[in-house]
CSV table of C-alpha atoms in Angstrom, one decimal:
chain,number,residue,atom,x,y,z
A,1,MET,CA,-6.9,72.6,7.3
A,2,SER,CA,-10.4,73.7,6.3
A,3,ARG,CA,-13.3,71.3,6.3
A,4,LYS,CA,-13.7,71.8,2.5
A,5,LYS,CA,-10.1,70.9,2.0
A,6,LYS,CA,-10.5,67.8,4.2
A,7,PHE,CA,-13.4,66.6,2.1
A,8,ALA,CA,-11.5,67.2,-1.1
A,9,LEU,CA,-8.5,65.3,0.2
A,10,ALA,CA,-10.7,62.4,1.4
A,11,ALA,CA,-12.4,62.3,-2.0
A,12,ALA,CA,-9.1,62.3,-3.7
A,13,PHE,CA,-7.8,59.5,-1.5
A,14,THR,CA,-11.0,57.5,-2.0
A,15,GLY,CA,-10.7,58.0,-5.7
A,16,ALA,CA,-7.1,56.9,-5.7
A,17,THR,CA,-7.9,53.8,-3.7
A,18,ALA,CA,-10.7,52.9,-6.0
A,19,ALA,CA,-8.5,53.4,-9.0
A,20,ALA,CA,-5.8,51.2,-7.4
A,21,VAL,CA,-8.2,48.5,-6.6
A,22,THR,CA,-9.6,48.7,-10.2
A,23,ALA,CA,-6.1,48.6,-11.6
A,24,GLY,CA,-5.2,45.7,-9.3
A,25,LEU,CA,-8.3,43.8,-10.5
A,26,PHE,CA,-7.4,44.6,-14.1
A,27,ILE,CA,-3.8,43.4,-13.6
A,28,ARG,CA,-5.0,40.2,-12.0
A,29,ARG,CA,-7.4,39.6,-14.8
A,30,GLU,CA,-4.7,40.3,-17.4
A,31,VAL,CA,-2.3,37.9,-15.6
A,32,ALA,CA,-5.1,35.3,-15.5
A,33,LYS,CA,-5.6,35.8,-19.3
A,34,ARG,CA,-1.9,35.5,-20.1
A,35,LYS,CA,-1.2,32.5,-17.8
A,36,PRO,CA,-4.2,30.2,-17.7
A,37,PHE,CA,-3.9,28.0,-14.6
A,38,SER,CA,-3.2,24.3,-15.1
A,39,ILE,CA,-4.1,21.7,-12.5
A,40,GLU,CA,-1.6,19.2,-13.9
A,41,GLU,CA,1.3,18.5,-11.4
A,42,THR,CA,0.5,21.6,-9.4
A,43,THR,CA,1.2,21.7,-5.7
A,44,ILE,CA,-1.1,22.9,-3.0
A,45,ASP,CA,1.0,26.0,-2.4
A,46,GLU,CA,0.9,26.8,-6.2
A,47,ILE,CA,-2.9,26.5,-6.1
A,48,GLN,CA,-3.1,28.9,-3.2
A,49,LYS,CA,-0.8,31.4,-5.0
A,50,ALA,CA,-2.9,31.1,-8.2
A,51,ILE,CA,-6.1,31.9,-6.3
A,52,ARG,CA,-4.5,34.9,-4.6
A,53,LEU,CA,-3.3,36.2,-8.0
A,54,GLY,CA,-6.8,35.7,-9.4
A,55,GLN,CA,-5.6,33.1,-11.9
A,56,THR,CA,-8.3,30.6,-10.7
A,57,THR,CA,-10.9,30.1,-8.0
A,58,SER,CA,-11.8,27.0,-5.9
A,59,LYS,CA,-15.0,26.7,-8.0
A,60,GLU,CA,-12.9,26.7,-11.2
A,61,LEU,CA,-10.5,24.2,-9.7
A,62,VAL,CA,-13.3,21.8,-8.9
A,63,ARG,CA,-14.7,22.2,-12.4
A,64,GLN,CA,-11.2,21.4,-13.9
A,65,TYR,CA,-10.8,18.3,-11.8
A,66,LEU,CA,-14.3,17.1,-12.6
A,67,ASP,CA,-13.6,17.6,-16.3
A,68,ARG,CA,-10.4,15.7,-16.0
A,69,ILE,CA,-12.2,12.9,-14.1
A,70,GLN,CA,-14.7,12.7,-16.9
A,71,LYS,CA,-12.0,12.4,-19.5
A,72,LEU,CA,-9.7,9.9,-17.8
A,73,ASN,CA,-11.7,8.0,-15.2
A,74,GLN,CA,-14.6,6.6,-17.3
A,75,GLN,CA,-13.3,7.4,-20.7
A,76,GLY,CA,-9.9,7.4,-22.4
A,77,PRO,CA,-7.6,5.2,-20.3
A,78,PHE,CA,-10.6,4.2,-18.1
A,79,LEU,CA,-8.6,4.5,-14.9
A,80,ASN,CA,-11.7,3.7,-12.8
A,81,ALA,CA,-10.0,5.4,-9.8
A,82,VAL,CA,-12.9,7.7,-8.7
A,83,ARG,CA,-16.0,5.8,-7.6
A,84,GLU,CA,-18.3,8.6,-6.6
A,85,ILE,CA,-18.3,12.4,-7.0
A,86,ASN,CA,-19.4,14.7,-4.2
A,87,PRO,CA,-22.6,16.3,-5.6
A,88,GLU,CA,-22.0,19.4,-3.4
A,89,ALA,CA,-18.4,19.9,-4.4
A,90,ILE,CA,-19.0,22.9,-6.7
A,91,HIS,CA,-21.3,24.6,-4.1
A,92,GLU,CA,-18.7,24.0,-1.4
A,93,ALA,CA,-16.1,25.6,-3.6
A,94,GLU,CA,-18.3,28.6,-4.2
A,95,ALA,CA,-18.7,29.0,-0.5
A,96,CYS,CA,-14.9,28.9,-0.1
A,97,ASP,CA,-14.5,31.6,-2.8
A,98,VAL,CA,-17.1,33.8,-1.0
A,99,LYS,CA,-15.4,33.3,2.4
A,100,ARG,CA,-12.0,34.4,0.9
A,101,THR,CA,-13.4,37.8,0.1
A,102,VAL,CA,-14.0,38.5,3.7
A,103,GLN,CA,-11.3,36.3,5.2
A,104,PRO,CA,-8.3,36.3,2.8
A,105,ASP,CA,-5.9,34.8,5.4
A,106,VAL,CA,-6.9,31.2,5.2
A,107,GLY,CA,-5.0,27.9,5.8
A,108,PRO,CA,-3.0,25.9,3.2
A,109,LEU,CA,-5.9,23.4,2.5
A,110,PHE,CA,-8.6,26.0,2.2
A,111,GLY,CA,-10.6,25.4,-1.0
A,112,ILE,CA,-8.3,22.5,-2.1
A,113,PRO,CA,-10.1,19.5,-3.7
A,114,ILE,CA,-9.1,16.2,-2.0
A,115,ILE,CA,-10.0,12.6,-3.0
A,116,VAL,CA,-10.8,10.2,-0.1
A,117,LYS,CA,-10.7,6.4,-0.1
A,118,ASP,CA,-14.1,4.8,0.0
A,119,ASN,CA,-13.8,3.1,3.4
A,120,ILE,CA,-13.7,6.5,5.2
A,121,GLU,CA,-17.0,7.8,6.3
A,122,THR,CA,-18.3,11.0,4.7
A,123,ALA,CA,-21.7,12.3,5.8
A,124,GLY,CA,-24.2,13.8,3.3
A,125,ASN,CA,-24.9,12.6,-0.2
A,126,MET,CA,-21.9,10.4,-0.7
A,127,HIS,CA,-21.7,6.7,0.2
A,128,THR,CA,-19.1,4.7,2.2
A,129,THR,CA,-18.9,1.2,0.7
A,130,ALA,CA,-15.4,-0.3,1.0
A,131,GLY,CA,-16.1,-1.4,-2.6
A,132,SER,CA,-18.7,-3.9,-1.6
A,133,ILE,CA,-22.1,-4.2,-3.3
A,134,ALA,CA,-23.5,-5.1,0.1
A,135,LEU,CA,-22.8,-1.6,1.3
A,136,LYS,CA,-23.7,0.3,-1.9
A,137,ASN,CA,-26.5,2.2,-0.1
A,138,HIS,CA,-24.6,2.9,3.1
A,139,GLN,CA,-24.5,6.6,3.9
A,140,ALA,CA,-22.8,7.6,7.1
A,141,SER,CA,-24.6,9.8,9.6
A,142,GLN,CA,-21.4,11.8,10.3
A,143,ASP,CA,-18.0,12.3,9.0
A,144,ALA,CA,-15.0,10.3,10.2
A,145,PHE,CA,-12.8,12.3,12.6
A,146,ILE,CA,-10.1,12.9,10.0
A,147,ILE,CA,-12.7,14.2,7.5
A,148,LYS,CA,-14.0,16.6,10.1
A,149,LYS,CA,-10.5,17.8,10.6
A,150,LEU,CA,-10.0,18.3,6.8
A,151,LYS,CA,-13.2,20.1,6.4
A,152,ALA,CA,-12.3,22.4,9.4
A,153,ALA,CA,-9.2,23.2,7.5
A,154,GLY,CA,-11.3,24.2,4.5
A,155,ALA,CA,-10.6,21.2,2.3
A,156,ILE,CA,-13.2,20.2,-0.3
A,157,ILE,CA,-14.0,16.5,-0.4
A,158,LEU,CA,-14.1,16.1,-4.2
A,159,GLY,CA,-15.3,12.4,-4.1
A,160,LYS,CA,-14.6,8.9,-3.0
A,161,ALA,CA,-11.9,6.7,-4.5
A,162,ASN,CA,-12.3,3.1,-5.6
A,163,LEU,CA,-10.2,0.6,-3.7
A,164,THR,CA,-9.4,-3.1,-3.3
A,165,GLU,CA,-12.6,-4.3,-1.7
A,166,PHE,CA,-12.6,-4.3,2.1
A,167,ALA,CA,-8.9,-3.2,2.1
A,168,ASN,CA,-7.9,-6.4,0.3
A,169,PHE,CA,-9.3,-8.8,3.0
A,170,ILE,CA,-11.7,-11.0,1.0
A,171,SER,CA,-9.6,-13.4,-1.1
A,172,ASP,CA,-6.0,-14.1,-1.7
A,173,LYS,CA,-6.8,-14.3,-5.4
A,174,MET,CA,-8.2,-10.7,-5.7
A,175,PRO,CA,-6.0,-8.4,-7.7
A,176,ASN,CA,-4.9,-5.0,-6.3
A,177,GLY,CA,-7.4,-2.3,-7.1
A,178,TYR,CA,-10.5,-4.5,-7.7
A,179,SER,CA,-13.8,-4.2,-6.0
A,180,SER,CA,-17.2,-5.8,-6.8
A,181,LEU,CA,-18.9,-2.4,-6.7
A,182,GLY,CA,-16.3,-0.2,-8.4
A,183,GLY,CA,-14.5,-2.6,-10.8
A,184,GLN,CA,-10.7,-2.6,-11.5
A,185,VAL,CA,-8.5,0.5,-10.9
A,186,LEU,CA,-5.8,0.9,-13.4
A,187,ASN,CA,-2.3,2.4,-13.0
A,188,PRO,CA,-2.0,5.6,-15.1
A,189,TYR,CA,1.6,4.8,-15.9
A,190,GLY,CA,0.5,1.7,-17.8
A,191,ALA,CA,-2.4,-0.8,-17.5
A,192,ALA,CA,0.1,-3.6,-17.3
A,193,PHE,CA,1.7,-2.3,-14.2
A,194,ASP,CA,0.4,-3.2,-10.7
A,195,VAL,CA,-1.6,-0.3,-9.3
A,196,GLY,CA,-0.9,-1.4,-5.7
A,197,GLY,CA,-3.4,-2.0,-3.0
A,198,SER,CA,-5.6,-1.3,-1.4
A,199,SER,CA,-5.6,2.5,-1.6
A,200,SER,CA,-5.3,2.1,-5.3
A,201,GLY,CA,-8.0,4.4,-6.4
A,202,THR,CA,-6.6,7.3,-4.3
A,203,ALA,CA,-3.1,6.7,-5.7
A,204,SER,CA,-4.3,6.4,-9.3
A,205,ALA,CA,-6.4,9.5,-9.0
A,206,VAL,CA,-3.7,11.7,-7.4
A,207,ALA,CA,-1.0,10.4,-9.9
A,208,ALA,CA,-3.3,11.2,-12.8
A,209,ASN,CA,-4.1,14.7,-11.4
A,210,LEU,CA,-7.7,13.9,-10.8
A,211,ALA,CA,-7.4,15.7,-7.4
A,212,ALA,CA,-4.9,17.9,-5.6
A,213,ALA,CA,-4.1,15.1,-3.1
A,214,GLY,CA,-5.7,12.2,-1.4
A,215,ILE,CA,-6.3,10.1,1.7
A,216,GLY,CA,-5.7,6.4,1.9
A,217,THR,CA,-5.6,3.8,4.7
A,218,GLU,CA,-3.2,1.1,5.5
A,219,THR,CA,-3.1,-2.1,7.5
A,220,SER,CA,0.0,-3.6,5.8
A,221,GLY,CA,1.2,-1.8,2.7
A,222,SER,CA,-2.0,-0.3,1.5
A,223,ILE,CA,-0.6,3.3,1.4
A,224,LEU,CA,3.0,2.5,0.7
A,225,SER,CA,2.4,0.0,-2.1
A,226,PRO,CA,0.0,2.1,-4.3
A,227,ALA,CA,2.0,5.3,-3.6
A,228,SER,CA,5.2,3.5,-4.8
A,229,SER,CA,3.5,2.0,-7.8
A,230,ASN,CA,2.1,5.4,-8.9
A,231,ALA,CA,5.2,7.7,-8.3
A,232,LEU,CA,3.6,9.3,-5.2
A,233,VAL,CA,4.6,10.3,-1.7
A,234,GLY,CA,2.7,8.2,0.9
A,235,ILE,CA,2.9,8.6,4.6
A,236,LYS,CA,1.9,5.7,6.8
A,237,PRO,CA,2.1,7.3,10.3
A,238,THR,CA,2.7,5.6,13.7
A,239,ILE,CA,-0.5,4.0,15.1
A,240,GLY,CA,-2.1,6.8,17.2
A,241,VAL,CA,-1.0,9.8,15.1
A,242,LEU,CA,-4.3,9.8,13.2
A,243,SER,CA,-7.8,8.7,14.4
A,244,ARG,CA,-9.4,5.6,12.9
A,245,SER,CA,-13.0,6.4,14.1
A,246,GLY,CA,-15.4,6.5,11.2
A,247,ILE,CA,-13.2,4.2,9.0
A,248,ILE,CA,-14.4,0.7,8.0
A,249,PRO,CA,-11.9,-1.4,9.9
A,250,LEU,CA,-9.6,-4.3,9.0
A,251,ALA,CA,-7.5,-4.8,12.2
A,252,HIS,CA,-7.3,-2.2,14.9
A,253,SER,CA,-3.8,-3.0,16.0
A,254,GLN,CA,-2.4,-2.1,12.5
A,255,ASP,CA,-5.1,0.2,10.9
A,256,THR,CA,-4.3,3.8,10.1
A,257,ALA,CA,-5.2,6.5,7.6
A,258,GLY,CA,-2.5,8.5,5.8
A,259,PRO,CA,-1.9,11.2,3.2
A,260,MET,CA,-1.0,10.5,-0.5
A,261,ALA,CA,0.3,13.3,-2.6
A,262,ARG,CA,2.7,14.3,-5.4
A,263,THR,CA,5.2,16.0,-3.1
A,264,VAL,CA,6.4,15.5,0.4
A,265,ARG,CA,5.3,19.0,1.4
A,266,ASP,CA,1.7,18.4,0.2
A,267,ALA,CA,1.6,15.1,2.1
A,268,VAL,CA,2.8,16.9,5.2
A,269,LEU,CA,0.1,19.6,4.8
A,270,LEU,CA,-2.5,16.9,4.9
A,271,LEU,CA,-0.9,15.1,7.8
A,272,ASN,CA,-0.9,18.4,9.8
A,273,ALA,CA,-4.6,18.9,9.1
A,274,MET,CA,-5.7,15.4,10.2
A,275,THR,CA,-3.9,15.1,13.5
A,276,GLY,CA,-5.8,15.6,16.7
A,277,VAL,CA,-6.9,13.8,19.9
A,278,ASP,CA,-10.1,11.8,19.3
A,279,GLU,CA,-11.8,10.5,22.4
A,280,ASP,CA,-13.3,7.7,20.3
A,281,ASP,CA,-9.9,6.4,19.4
A,282,GLU,CA,-7.9,5.7,22.5
A,283,GLU,CA,-4.6,5.3,20.5
A,284,THR,CA,-4.7,9.1,19.8
A,285,VAL,CA,-5.3,9.8,23.5
A,286,TRP,CA,-2.3,7.8,24.5
A,287,SER,CA,-0.2,9.4,21.7
A,288,ARG,CA,-1.2,12.9,22.7
A,289,GLY,CA,2.4,14.0,23.8
A,290,ASP,CA,4.1,12.3,20.8
A,291,VAL,CA,2.3,14.0,17.9
A,292,GLN,CA,3.8,17.2,16.5
A,293,LYS,CA,1.8,20.4,16.1
A,294,ASP,CA,3.4,21.3,12.7
A,295,TYR,CA,5.4,18.8,10.7
A,296,ARG,CA,6.3,21.5,8.2
A,297,VAL,CA,9.3,22.5,10.3
A,298,TYR,CA,11.0,19.2,9.3
A,299,LEU,CA,10.9,20.0,5.5
A,300,LYS,CA,14.7,20.5,5.4
A,301,ARG,CA,16.7,20.3,2.2
A,302,ASN,CA,19.8,19.2,4.2
A,303,GLY,CA,17.9,16.5,6.0
A,304,LEU,CA,20.2,13.7,4.7
A,305,LYS,CA,23.4,15.3,6.1
A,306,ASN,CA,25.0,13.0,8.7
A,307,ALA,CA,22.0,10.8,8.7
A,308,ARG,CA,22.6,7.1,9.4
A,309,ILE,CA,20.6,4.9,7.0
A,310,GLY,CA,20.6,1.1,6.8
A,311,ILE,CA,19.4,-1.3,4.1
A,312,ASP,CA,18.7,-5.0,4.6
A,313,ARG,CA,19.3,-6.5,1.1
A,314,HIS,CA,17.2,-9.5,2.0
A,315,TYR,CA,14.2,-7.5,1.0
A,316,LEU,CA,15.6,-6.9,-2.5
A,317,LYS,CA,15.8,-10.5,-3.4
A,318,ASP,CA,12.6,-10.7,-5.4
A,319,LEU,CA,13.2,-7.5,-7.4
A,320,SER,CA,14.5,-7.3,-10.9
A,321,ARG,CA,18.1,-6.3,-11.5
A,322,GLU,CA,16.8,-3.0,-13.0
A,323,LYS,CA,14.8,-2.1,-9.9
A,324,VAL,CA,17.7,-3.0,-7.6
A,325,GLU,CA,19.9,-0.7,-9.6
A,326,LEU,CA,17.4,2.2,-9.1
A,327,ILE,CA,17.6,1.5,-5.3
A,328,ASN,CA,21.4,1.5,-5.5
A,329,LYS,CA,21.3,4.9,-7.4
A,330,ALA,CA,19.0,6.2,-4.6
A,331,LEU,CA,21.6,5.1,-2.0
A,332,LYS,CA,24.3,6.9,-3.9
A,333,VAL,CA,22.3,10.1,-3.9
A,334,MET,CA,21.9,9.8,-0.1
A,335,LYS,CA,25.7,9.4,0.3
A,336,GLU,CA,26.3,12.4,-1.9
A,337,LYS,CA,24.0,14.4,0.3
A,338,GLY,CA,26.0,13.5,3.4
A,339,ALA,CA,24.3,10.4,4.7
A,340,HIS,CA,26.1,7.4,6.1
A,341,VAL,CA,24.6,4.3,4.4
A,342,ILE,CA,25.2,1.1,6.4
A,343,ASP,CA,25.0,-1.5,3.7
A,344,PRO,CA,24.0,-4.1,4.5
A,345,VAL,CA,22.3,-4.4,7.8
A,346,ILE,CA,20.4,-7.4,9.0
A,347,ILE,CA,17.0,-7.3,10.6
A,348,PRO,CA,17.2,-10.3,12.9
A,349,SER,CA,13.6,-11.5,12.6
A,350,SER,CA,13.0,-10.9,8.9
A,351,GLU,CA,13.1,-14.5,7.8
A,352,THR,CA,11.1,-15.7,10.8
A,353,LEU,CA,8.4,-13.2,10.1
A,354,GLU,CA,8.4,-14.0,6.4
A,355,ASN,CA,7.8,-17.7,7.1
A,356,ARG,CA,5.2,-17.5,9.8
A,357,ARG,CA,1.5,-17.0,9.4
A,358,SER,CA,0.0,-14.9,12.2
A,359,SER,CA,-3.7,-15.2,13.0
A,360,VAL,CA,-4.0,-11.6,14.3
A,361,LEU,CA,-5.7,-10.0,11.2
A,362,TYR,CA,-8.3,-12.8,11.0
A,363,HIS,CA,-9.2,-12.5,14.7
A,364,GLU,CA,-9.3,-8.7,14.7
A,365,PHE,CA,-11.2,-8.4,11.4
A,366,LYS,CA,-14.1,-10.5,12.7
A,367,TRP,CA,-14.2,-8.6,16.0
A,368,ASP,CA,-13.8,-5.1,14.4
A,369,ILE,CA,-16.1,-5.6,11.4
A,370,ASN,CA,-18.9,-7.1,13.6
A,371,ARG,CA,-18.8,-4.0,15.8
A,372,TYR,CA,-18.9,-1.8,12.7
A,373,PHE,CA,-21.7,-3.7,11.0
A,374,GLY,CA,-23.7,-3.8,14.2
A,375,LYS,CA,-24.1,-0.1,14.1
A,376,LEU,CA,-25.3,0.2,10.5
A,377,ASP,CA,-28.8,1.3,9.6
A,378,GLN,CA,-31.4,-1.5,9.3
A,379,GLN,CA,-31.8,-0.9,5.6
A,380,ILE,CA,-28.3,-2.2,5.0
A,381,PRO,CA,-28.5,-6.0,4.4
A,382,VAL,CA,-25.4,-7.0,6.5
A,383,HIS,CA,-24.9,-6.6,10.2
A,384,SER,CA,-22.2,-9.2,10.9
A,385,LEU,CA,-19.4,-10.9,9.0
A,386,ALA,CA,-21.6,-14.0,8.7
A,387,ASP,CA,-24.2,-11.8,7.0
A,388,LEU,CA,-21.7,-10.5,4.6
A,389,ILE,CA,-20.5,-13.9,3.6
A,390,ALA,CA,-24.1,-15.1,3.1
A,391,PHE,CA,-24.9,-11.9,1.1
A,392,ASN,CA,-21.9,-12.5,-1.2
A,393,ARG,CA,-23.0,-16.1,-1.8
A,394,GLU,CA,-26.5,-15.0,-2.7
A,395,HIS,CA,-25.0,-12.5,-5.2
A,396,ALA,CA,-22.0,-14.6,-6.2
A,397,ASP,CA,-22.2,-13.5,-9.9
A,398,LYS,CA,-21.2,-10.0,-8.9
A,399,ALA,CA,-19.7,-10.3,-5.5
A,400,LEU,CA,-17.5,-13.4,-5.7
A,401,LYS,CA,-15.5,-13.1,-8.9
A,402,TYR,CA,-12.4,-14.0,-6.9
A,403,GLY,CA,-14.1,-15.9,-4.0
A,404,GLN,CA,-14.1,-15.0,-0.3
A,405,ALA,CA,-11.7,-17.5,1.3
A,406,VAL,CA,-10.2,-14.9,3.6
A,407,LEU,CA,-13.6,-13.7,4.9
A,408,GLU,CA,-14.5,-17.4,5.6
A,409,LYS,CA,-11.3,-18.0,7.4
A,410,SER,CA,-11.9,-15.0,9.6
A,411,GLU,CA,-15.4,-16.1,10.3
A,412,GLN,CA,-14.0,-19.4,11.6
A,413,THR,CA,-12.3,-17.6,14.5
A,414,SER,CA,-14.2,-17.2,17.7
A,415,GLY,CA,-14.3,-13.4,17.5
A,416,ASP,CA,-13.0,-13.3,21.1
A,417,LEU,CA,-9.8,-11.3,21.5
A,418,GLY,CA,-9.1,-13.1,24.7
A,419,GLU,CA,-8.5,-16.3,22.9
A,420,ARG,CA,-5.1,-17.9,23.5
A,421,GLU,CA,-4.2,-18.2,19.8
A,422,TYR,CA,-4.8,-14.5,19.2
A,423,LEU,CA,-2.9,-13.4,22.3
A,424,ILE,CA,0.1,-15.5,21.5
A,425,ASP,CA,0.3,-14.4,17.9
A,426,ARG,CA,-0.1,-10.8,18.8
A,427,ALA,CA,2.6,-11.0,21.3
A,428,ASP,CA,4.9,-12.8,18.8
A,429,ASP,CA,4.1,-10.1,16.2
A,430,LEU,CA,5.2,-7.4,18.5
A,431,ARG,CA,8.3,-9.2,19.7
A,432,LEU,CA,9.4,-10.1,16.2
A,433,SER,CA,8.7,-6.7,14.6
A,434,ARG,CA,9.9,-4.5,17.5
A,435,LYS,CA,12.4,-6.0,20.0
A,436,GLU,CA,13.9,-8.6,17.7
A,437,GLY,CA,13.2,-6.6,14.5
A,438,LEU,CA,13.2,-2.9,13.8
A,439,ASP,CA,14.2,-1.9,17.4
A,440,ALA,CA,17.1,-4.3,17.4
A,441,VAL,CA,18.8,-3.2,14.1
A,442,ILE,CA,18.0,0.6,14.4
A,443,LYS,CA,19.2,0.9,17.9
A,444,ALA,CA,22.3,-1.4,17.5
A,445,GLN,CA,23.4,0.5,14.4
A,446,HIS,CA,22.3,3.9,15.7
A,447,LEU,CA,20.2,4.4,12.6
A,448,ASP,CA,17.8,7.2,11.7
A,449,ALA,CA,15.9,5.0,9.4
A,450,LEU,CA,15.9,1.8,7.3
A,451,VAL,CA,15.2,2.0,3.6
A,452,PHE,CA,13.2,-0.5,1.5
A,453,ALA,CA,12.3,-0.7,-2.2
A,454,ASN,CA,8.7,0.1,-2.8
A,455,ALA,CA,6.6,-1.4,0.0
A,456,GLN,CA,8.9,-4.4,0.6
A,457,GLY,CA,9.3,-3.8,4.4
A,458,CYS,CA,5.7,-2.8,5.0
A,459,ASP,CA,4.7,-5.9,7.0
A,460,ILE,CA,7.3,-5.6,9.7
A,461,ALA,CA,6.5,-1.9,10.2
A,462,ALA,CA,2.8,-2.6,10.2
A,463,LYS,CA,3.0,-5.2,12.9
A,464,ALA,CA,5.2,-2.9,15.0
A,465,GLY,CA,2.8,0.1,14.4
A,466,TYR,CA,5.8,2.1,13.2
A,467,PRO,CA,5.9,4.9,10.6
A,468,SER,CA,7.1,4.8,7.0
A,469,ILE,CA,7.3,7.3,4.1
A,470,THR,CA,7.7,6.4,0.5
A,471,VAL,CA,9.1,8.7,-2.2
A,472,PRO,CA,9.5,8.2,-6.0
A,473,ALA,CA,12.9,6.7,-6.8
A,474,GLY,CA,12.7,6.5,-10.6
A,475,TYR,CA,11.3,4.4,-13.4
A,476,THR,CA,12.2,1.3,-15.3
A,477,HIS,CA,12.9,1.4,-19.0
A,478,ASP,CA,9.2,0.4,-19.5
A,479,GLY,CA,8.1,3.4,-17.4
A,480,GLU,CA,7.0,1.5,-14.3
A,481,PRO,CA,7.5,3.7,-11.2
A,482,VAL,CA,9.7,2.5,-8.4
A,483,GLY,CA,9.6,4.0,-4.9
A,484,ILE,CA,12.0,4.0,-1.9
A,485,THR,CA,10.6,3.8,1.6
A,486,PHE,CA,12.1,5.2,4.8
A,487,THR,CA,11.0,3.4,8.0
A,488,GLY,CA,11.8,4.4,11.6
A,489,LEU,CA,10.8,3.8,15.2
A,490,ALA,CA,7.5,4.9,16.8
A,491,PHE,CA,6.8,8.6,16.3
A,492,SER,CA,9.9,9.2,14.2
A,493,GLU,CA,7.8,11.1,11.6
A,494,PRO,CA,9.9,14.3,12.0
A,495,ARG,CA,13.1,12.5,11.1
A,496,LEU,CA,11.5,10.5,8.3
A,497,ILE,CA,10.1,13.7,6.8
A,498,GLU,CA,13.5,15.3,6.9
A,499,LEU,CA,15.0,12.3,5.0
A,500,ALA,CA,12.2,12.0,2.5
A,501,PHE,CA,12.1,15.7,1.7
A,502,ALA,CA,15.9,16.0,1.3
A,503,PHE,CA,15.9,12.9,-1.0
A,504,GLU,CA,12.9,14.3,-3.0
A,505,GLN,CA,14.5,17.7,-3.5
A,506,ALA,CA,17.8,16.1,-4.5
A,507,THR,CA,16.3,13.9,-7.2
A,508,LYS,CA,12.9,15.3,-8.3
A,509,HIS,CA,12.0,11.9,-9.8
A,510,ARG,CA,8.2,12.6,-9.9
A,511,MET,CA,6.9,12.8,-13.4
A,512,ALA,CA,3.3,12.9,-14.6
A,513,PRO,CA,2.0,9.8,-16.4
A,514,GLY,CA,1.9,10.0,-20.2
A,515,LEU,CA,-1.8,8.9,-20.4
């Protein structure tokens, strides 16, 4: 072939390529015009597909979420779920959009706006307050470990969510979702319904589609409760699966972060992104060999087939007849999908645990919070639990609407984790929750999991450090969400994900709030 013909062929090829690219861009623009992208009830996978098709961008996503926050958070139903917006969110989204042009093959969380509970440290222009006016000016010097992992995956931290102040460890009278700094979070399904605590702001925001998904924390029920109350999926992992460093603590033996999302798959995508060994959290070091690299492989539609699931009806005694009926319907679905439901089973230690009052949280809170406060900048007015109690008294009109009896009881402990009372109670908690509790019934009955209504069994799983996943199970006639929670032994997240995903796919109970 002559050189002239080669140049002509190359020119023709270049022209054809350019025409194809132009045509492709035209088609993508036309698709975008015909099908405007809606953020309501969209999944993370659907967002990524829409971005690839040119229906939206990360920047446009952030703008849509910010518009929705403006309409629903401080106006309209006044959900009060989002306490602070990341001022750099739009710029970070723009950077994601630019990066996509040169690196189109990105991970599932790349450019996805996530809301984070306001007891998880985020460096930069946002604050980390735990909902306390004493910490309103606290800006962390670096991100928490799990935030670093999310950012490494390309997620955009859209803002910080309101919460029950100090993870609901101030007063027995404080309602779920209230903080002195952020006010009262409301349930988007109805202001009269309990929003759950203490990751209430995260739950309300995700349920109302103010973010694609969110991160909460749990010591005992603080992910499971608000997730159940807001028709969400919440994963409370085994202690050691996720790092706690950079999170304002309550009690290190039970504290963990966890994902909250509208689908099991979205929650699993978040869980995947946050796992990793953190040398500053020895639990993650010890758990190194037990954490899966990719939990997506357990998203199986037939996950209930031949599963053995038990239910202890003692935990249903305080529920209304209507809610019990929803749980019975959920059990029926499980049977139809091939599960063997052992009904009832008896958790041997349930009544003993219910009637005893452990001192563990009071001892650990003082020890943990004093360590955390001791590292704060000098401009922050509190550097110990005693300082916090004194500060609250000085600002009682704002800080002590519901008192601080729990803080004061914690301060009365020695703060020494070698104290006899603490060691005995911690040993009893472990014995009653594990050997004489969950281990006993699950192993004796050869169960894959126990199921509970909402967060009813959260306390025993929390003391044991064992995992749970809650999934929407339906709604009452008044529209109040009800969840069903799967609980297993340590590091049984893979099996729990199979069960939860199969149940979700069989029922599809999740519905957006009417608002």
